[in-house]
């Protein structure tokens, strides 16, 4: 990773909804994204046996001063946690990959829904050095069976938006 730098300007937020950190690698742009505002509500729902789902919408765009930003990537990731009150466990399901696992600590289940660590967002070859880019992450938190219950279309999910500007340098 010698000779690789990224300049990041933090986005100004009215509240502490979460944090977004961009991690440039030699070949892939990764990020760490954490949702702070909704973590306690997620923990209460999961502890009470209510399924929780987070949908992470990533968008990377080239920042243009006098025109609309040019979208380079638009990615969605869905994560679900199904509680099992009998065994006091939680099944973590990543809908993108289909991989699931069972945990016995509530903190692990909340962390799974409220954060993404070293998440690969974009191939670095799609970006040009020295050009300003903006990564935006919109997070939706759904409670109950996502898109299966009749109220899912009228019940609005909790939402947070995280944003980070960056520029790649050699």
PDB file of C-alpha atoms in Angstrom:
ATOM      1  CA  UNK A   1       0.000   0.000   0.000  1.00  0.00           C
ATOM      2  CA  UNK A   2       3.040   2.241  -0.357  1.00  0.00           C
ATOM      3  CA  UNK A   3       2.408   5.364  -2.374  1.00  0.00           C
ATOM      4  CA  UNK A   4      -1.375   5.231  -1.936  1.00  0.00           C
ATOM      5  CA  UNK A   5      -3.226   8.018  -0.198  1.00  0.00           C
ATOM      6  CA  UNK A   6      -6.812   9.118   0.149  1.00  0.00           C
ATOM      7  CA  UNK A   7      -8.009  12.503   1.290  1.00  0.00           C
ATOM      8  CA  UNK A   8     -11.307  12.367   3.137  1.00  0.00           C
ATOM      9  CA  UNK A   9     -13.569  15.204   4.207  1.00  0.00           C
ATOM     10  CA  UNK A  10     -16.115  14.241   6.869  1.00  0.00           C
ATOM     11  CA  UNK A  11     -19.715  15.092   6.080  1.00  0.00           C
ATOM     12  CA  UNK A  12     -21.453  17.494   8.425  1.00  0.00           C
ATOM     13  CA  UNK A  13     -24.440  15.862  10.083  1.00  0.00           C
ATOM     14  CA  UNK A  14     -27.148  17.390  12.237  1.00  0.00           C
ATOM     15  CA  UNK A  15     -27.190  14.360  14.495  1.00  0.00           C
ATOM     16  CA  UNK A  16     -24.898  11.472  15.307  1.00  0.00           C
ATOM     17  CA  UNK A  17     -26.737   8.946  13.135  1.00  0.00           C
ATOM     18  CA  UNK A  18     -23.603   6.982  12.363  1.00  0.00           C
ATOM     19  CA  UNK A  19     -20.122   7.025  10.922  1.00  0.00           C
ATOM     20  CA  UNK A  20     -18.566   6.225   7.570  1.00  0.00           C
ATOM     21  CA  UNK A  21     -14.868   5.604   6.948  1.00  0.00           C
ATOM     22  CA  UNK A  22     -13.410   4.951   3.498  1.00  0.00           C
ATOM     23  CA  UNK A  23     -10.523   2.473   3.292  1.00  0.00           C
ATOM     24  CA  UNK A  24      -8.623   2.573  -0.009  1.00  0.00           C
ATOM     25  CA  UNK A  25      -6.707  -0.560  -0.900  1.00  0.00           C
ATOM     26  CA  UNK A  26      -4.421  -1.245  -3.829  1.00  0.00           C
ATOM     27  CA  UNK A  27      -7.283  -2.780  -5.812  1.00  0.00           C
ATOM     28  CA  UNK A  28     -10.586  -2.266  -3.917  1.00  0.00           C
ATOM     29  CA  UNK A  29     -12.269   0.665  -2.187  1.00  0.00           C
ATOM     30  CA  UNK A  30     -13.652  -0.614   1.135  1.00  0.00           C
ATOM     31  CA  UNK A  31     -15.545   1.117   3.906  1.00  0.00           C
ATOM     32  CA  UNK A  32     -16.498   0.828   7.539  1.00  0.00           C
ATOM     33  CA  UNK A  33     -20.068   1.989   8.165  1.00  0.00           C
ATOM     34  CA  UNK A  34     -21.725   2.074  11.570  1.00  0.00           C
ATOM     35  CA  UNK A  35     -25.249   3.052  12.536  1.00  0.00           C
ATOM     36  CA  UNK A  36     -25.324   4.619  16.030  1.00  0.00           C
ATOM     37  CA  UNK A  37     -28.785   6.152  16.321  1.00  0.00           C
ATOM     38  CA  UNK A  38     -30.868   2.993  15.964  1.00  0.00           C
ATOM     39  CA  UNK A  39     -28.707   0.460  17.893  1.00  0.00           C
ATOM     40  CA  UNK A  40     -30.738   0.571  21.112  1.00  0.00           C
ATOM     41  CA  UNK A  41     -34.041   0.108  19.266  1.00  0.00           C
ATOM     42  CA  UNK A  42     -32.556  -2.841  17.347  1.00  0.00           C
ATOM     43  CA  UNK A  43     -31.441  -4.450  20.622  1.00  0.00           C
ATOM     44  CA  UNK A  44     -34.899  -4.037  22.204  1.00  0.00           C
ATOM     45  CA  UNK A  45     -36.664  -5.530  19.165  1.00  0.00           C
ATOM     46  CA  UNK A  46     -34.323  -8.517  18.897  1.00  0.00           C
ATOM     47  CA  UNK A  47     -34.516  -9.188  22.635  1.00  0.00           C
ATOM     48  CA  UNK A  48     -38.336  -9.206  22.377  1.00  0.00           C
ATOM     49  CA  UNK A  49     -38.247 -11.743  19.528  1.00  0.00           C
ATOM     50  CA  UNK A  50     -38.918  -9.375  16.619  1.00  0.00           C
ATOM     51  CA  UNK A  51     -36.988  -9.963  13.401  1.00  0.00           C
ATOM     52  CA  UNK A  52     -34.736  -7.065  12.383  1.00  0.00           C
ATOM     53  CA  UNK A  53     -33.517  -6.213   8.882  1.00  0.00           C
ATOM     54  CA  UNK A  54     -31.135  -3.526   7.689  1.00  0.00           C
ATOM     55  CA  UNK A  55     -30.849  -2.521   4.057  1.00  0.00           C
ATOM     56  CA  UNK A  56     -27.657  -0.650   3.182  1.00  0.00           C
ATOM     57  CA  UNK A  57     -27.803   1.367  -0.088  1.00  0.00           C
ATOM     58  CA  UNK A  58     -24.340   2.465  -1.250  1.00  0.00           C
ATOM     59  CA  UNK A  59     -23.845   5.031  -3.962  1.00  0.00           C
ATOM     60  CA  UNK A  60     -20.509   6.303  -5.274  1.00  0.00           C
ATOM     61  CA  UNK A  61     -20.574   9.325  -7.543  1.00  0.00           C
ATOM     62  CA  UNK A  62     -18.126  11.678  -9.194  1.00  0.00           C
ATOM     63  CA  UNK A  63     -18.694  15.149  -7.707  1.00  0.00           C
ATOM     64  CA  UNK A  64     -19.409  17.787 -10.334  1.00  0.00           C
ATOM     65  CA  UNK A  65     -19.678  21.426  -9.380  1.00  0.00           C
ATOM     66  CA  UNK A  66     -22.038  22.724 -12.072  1.00  0.00           C
ATOM     67  CA  UNK A  67     -24.019  19.637 -12.991  1.00  0.00           C
ATOM     68  CA  UNK A  68     -25.579  16.589 -11.347  1.00  0.00           C
ATOM     69  CA  UNK A  69     -23.097  14.146  -9.844  1.00  0.00           C
ATOM     70  CA  UNK A  70     -22.170  11.234 -12.121  1.00  0.00           C
ATOM     71  CA  UNK A  71     -23.127   7.937 -10.424  1.00  0.00           C
ATOM     72  CA  UNK A  72     -20.457   5.255 -10.729  1.00  0.00           C
ATOM     73  CA  UNK A  73     -21.820   2.560  -8.419  1.00  0.00           C
ATOM     74  CA  UNK A  74     -25.166   1.762  -6.811  1.00  0.00           C
ATOM     75  CA  UNK A  75     -25.132  -1.241  -4.453  1.00  0.00           C
ATOM     76  CA  UNK A  76     -27.631  -2.656  -1.944  1.00  0.00           C
ATOM     77  CA  UNK A  77     -26.874  -5.073   0.881  1.00  0.00           C
ATOM     78  CA  UNK A  78     -29.550  -6.666   3.080  1.00  0.00           C
ATOM     79  CA  UNK A  79     -28.860  -8.226   6.472  1.00  0.00           C
ATOM     80  CA  UNK A  80     -31.455  -9.974   8.622  1.00  0.00           C
ATOM     81  CA  UNK A  81     -31.529 -11.303  12.188  1.00  0.00           C
ATOM     82  CA  UNK A  82     -34.144 -13.860  13.245  1.00  0.00           C
ATOM     83  CA  UNK A  83     -34.489 -14.313  17.013  1.00  0.00           C
ATOM     84  CA  UNK A  84     -35.168 -17.703  18.599  1.00  0.00           C
ATOM     85  CA  UNK A  85     -36.520 -17.038  22.086  1.00  0.00           C
ATOM     86  CA  UNK A  86     -36.524 -20.739  23.048  1.00  0.00           C
ATOM     87  CA  UNK A  87     -32.793 -21.210  22.598  1.00  0.00           C
ATOM     88  CA  UNK A  88     -31.984 -17.547  23.344  1.00  0.00           C
ATOM     89  CA  UNK A  89     -30.078 -17.285  20.090  1.00  0.00           C
ATOM     90  CA  UNK A  90     -30.161 -15.188  16.947  1.00  0.00           C
ATOM     91  CA  UNK A  91     -29.706 -16.351  13.358  1.00  0.00           C
ATOM     92  CA  UNK A  92     -27.698 -13.846  11.306  1.00  0.00           C
ATOM     93  CA  UNK A  93     -28.454 -13.937   7.580  1.00  0.00           C
ATOM     94  CA  UNK A  94     -26.636 -12.022   4.867  1.00  0.00           C
ATOM     95  CA  UNK A  95     -29.160 -12.006   2.000  1.00  0.00           C
ATOM     96  CA  UNK A  96     -26.505 -10.977  -0.550  1.00  0.00           C
ATOM     97  CA  UNK A  97     -24.407 -14.094  -0.064  1.00  0.00           C
ATOM     98  CA  UNK A  98     -26.960 -16.410   1.552  1.00  0.00           C
ATOM     99  CA  UNK A  99     -24.538 -17.156   4.375  1.00  0.00           C
ATOM    100  CA  UNK A 100     -26.033 -17.500   7.842  1.00  0.00           C
ATOM    101  CA  UNK A 101     -24.788 -18.320  11.325  1.00  0.00           C
ATOM    102  CA  UNK A 102     -26.243 -18.592  14.802  1.00  0.00           C
ATOM    103  CA  UNK A 103     -24.987 -16.509  17.752  1.00  0.00           C
ATOM    104  CA  UNK A 104     -25.853 -16.589  21.433  1.00  0.00           C
ATOM    105  CA  UNK A 105     -24.933 -13.007  22.342  1.00  0.00           C
ATOM    106  CA  UNK A 106     -27.355 -10.131  21.684  1.00  0.00           C
ATOM    107  CA  UNK A 107     -24.450  -7.719  21.139  1.00  0.00           C
ATOM    108  CA  UNK A 108     -23.215  -9.783  18.184  1.00  0.00           C
ATOM    109  CA  UNK A 109     -26.661  -9.701  16.569  1.00  0.00           C
ATOM    110  CA  UNK A 110     -26.984  -5.922  17.040  1.00  0.00           C
ATOM    111  CA  UNK A 111     -23.455  -5.393  15.678  1.00  0.00           C
ATOM    112  CA  UNK A 112     -24.295  -7.527  12.613  1.00  0.00           C
ATOM    113  CA  UNK A 113     -27.282  -5.311  11.770  1.00  0.00           C
ATOM    114  CA  UNK A 114     -25.780  -1.936  12.690  1.00  0.00           C
ATOM    115  CA  UNK A 115     -22.324  -2.104  11.096  1.00  0.00           C
ATOM    116  CA  UNK A 116     -20.366  -3.199   8.050  1.00  0.00           C
ATOM    117  CA  UNK A 117     -16.617  -3.634   8.443  1.00  0.00           C
ATOM    118  CA  UNK A 118     -14.139  -3.646   5.573  1.00  0.00           C
ATOM    119  CA  UNK A 119     -17.034  -3.914   3.151  1.00  0.00           C
ATOM    120  CA  UNK A 120     -15.750  -4.000  -0.467  1.00  0.00           C
ATOM    121  CA  UNK A 121     -17.697  -1.332  -2.341  1.00  0.00           C
ATOM    122  CA  UNK A 122     -15.931  -0.672  -5.614  1.00  0.00           C
ATOM    123  CA  UNK A 123     -13.003  -1.741  -7.769  1.00  0.00           C
ATOM    124  CA  UNK A 124     -10.378   0.988  -7.618  1.00  0.00           C
ATOM    125  CA  UNK A 125      -9.796   0.782 -11.395  1.00  0.00           C
ATOM    126  CA  UNK A 126     -13.210   2.447 -11.935  1.00  0.00           C
ATOM    127  CA  UNK A 127     -11.952   5.647 -10.264  1.00  0.00           C
ATOM    128  CA  UNK A 128      -9.473   8.255 -11.480  1.00  0.00           C
ATOM    129  CA  UNK A 129      -6.771   9.707  -9.246  1.00  0.00           C
ATOM    130  CA  UNK A 130      -7.267  13.334  -8.249  1.00  0.00           C
ATOM    131  CA  UNK A 131     -11.006  13.473  -9.048  1.00  0.00           C
ATOM    132  CA  UNK A 132     -13.418  14.229  -6.158  1.00  0.00           C
ATOM    133  CA  UNK A 133     -15.912  11.452  -5.325  1.00  0.00           C
ATOM    134  CA  UNK A 134     -18.762  11.117  -2.828  1.00  0.00           C
ATOM    135  CA  UNK A 135     -19.840   7.905  -1.124  1.00  0.00           C
ATOM    136  CA  UNK A 136     -23.369   8.015   0.283  1.00  0.00           C
ATOM    137  CA  UNK A 137     -24.868   5.273   2.412  1.00  0.00           C
ATOM    138  CA  UNK A 138     -28.595   5.210   3.148  1.00  0.00           C
ATOM    139  CA  UNK A 139     -29.509   2.707   5.861  1.00  0.00           C
ATOM    140  CA  UNK A 140     -33.065   1.476   6.421  1.00  0.00           C
ATOM    141  CA  UNK A 141     -33.968  -0.470   9.560  1.00  0.00           C
ATOM    142  CA  UNK A 142     -37.060  -2.667   9.292  1.00  0.00           C
ATOM    143  CA  UNK A 143     -38.741  -4.532  12.138  1.00  0.00           C
ATOM    144  CA  UNK A 144     -40.851  -7.645  11.599  1.00  0.00           C
ATOM    145  CA  UNK A 145     -40.834  -9.802   8.496  1.00  0.00           C
ATOM    146  CA  UNK A 146     -39.382  -7.591   5.778  1.00  0.00           C
ATOM    147  CA  UNK A 147     -41.668  -7.291   2.706  1.00  0.00           C
ATOM    148  CA  UNK A 148     -43.880 -10.191   3.839  1.00  0.00           C
ATOM    149  CA  UNK A 149     -46.330  -8.535   6.209  1.00  0.00           C
ATOM    150  CA  UNK A 150     -49.258  -6.458   4.963  1.00  0.00           C
ATOM    151  CA  UNK A 151     -48.108  -3.413   6.951  1.00  0.00           C
ATOM    152  CA  UNK A 152     -44.593  -3.355   5.442  1.00  0.00           C
ATOM    153  CA  UNK A 153     -45.723  -1.048   2.625  1.00  0.00           C
ATOM    154  CA  UNK A 154     -47.326   1.538   4.931  1.00  0.00           C
ATOM    155  CA  UNK A 155     -44.948   1.330   7.920  1.00  0.00           C
ATOM    156  CA  UNK A 156     -41.941   3.538   7.176  1.00  0.00           C
ATOM    157  CA  UNK A 157     -38.582   2.165   8.313  1.00  0.00           C
ATOM    158  CA  UNK A 158     -36.100   4.101  10.438  1.00  0.00           C
ATOM    159  CA  UNK A 159     -33.533   5.709   8.137  1.00  0.00           C
ATOM    160  CA  UNK A 160     -30.116   7.293   8.367  1.00  0.00           C
ATOM    161  CA  UNK A 161     -27.854   8.726   5.689  1.00  0.00           C
ATOM    162  CA  UNK A 162     -24.081   8.748   5.926  1.00  0.00           C
ATOM    163  CA  UNK A 163     -21.888  10.581   3.445  1.00  0.00           C
ATOM    164  CA  UNK A 164     -18.158  10.956   2.847  1.00  0.00           C
ATOM    165  CA  UNK A 165     -16.202  12.859   0.187  1.00  0.00           C
ATOM    166  CA  UNK A 166     -12.851  11.490  -0.933  1.00  0.00           C
ATOM    167  CA  UNK A 167     -10.154  11.851  -3.554  1.00  0.00           C
ATOM    168  CA  UNK A 168      -7.621   9.184  -4.517  1.00  0.00           C
ATOM    169  CA  UNK A 169      -3.966  10.136  -4.908  1.00  0.00           C
ATOM    170  CA  UNK A 170      -1.055   8.032  -6.162  1.00  0.00           C
TER     171      UNK A 170
END
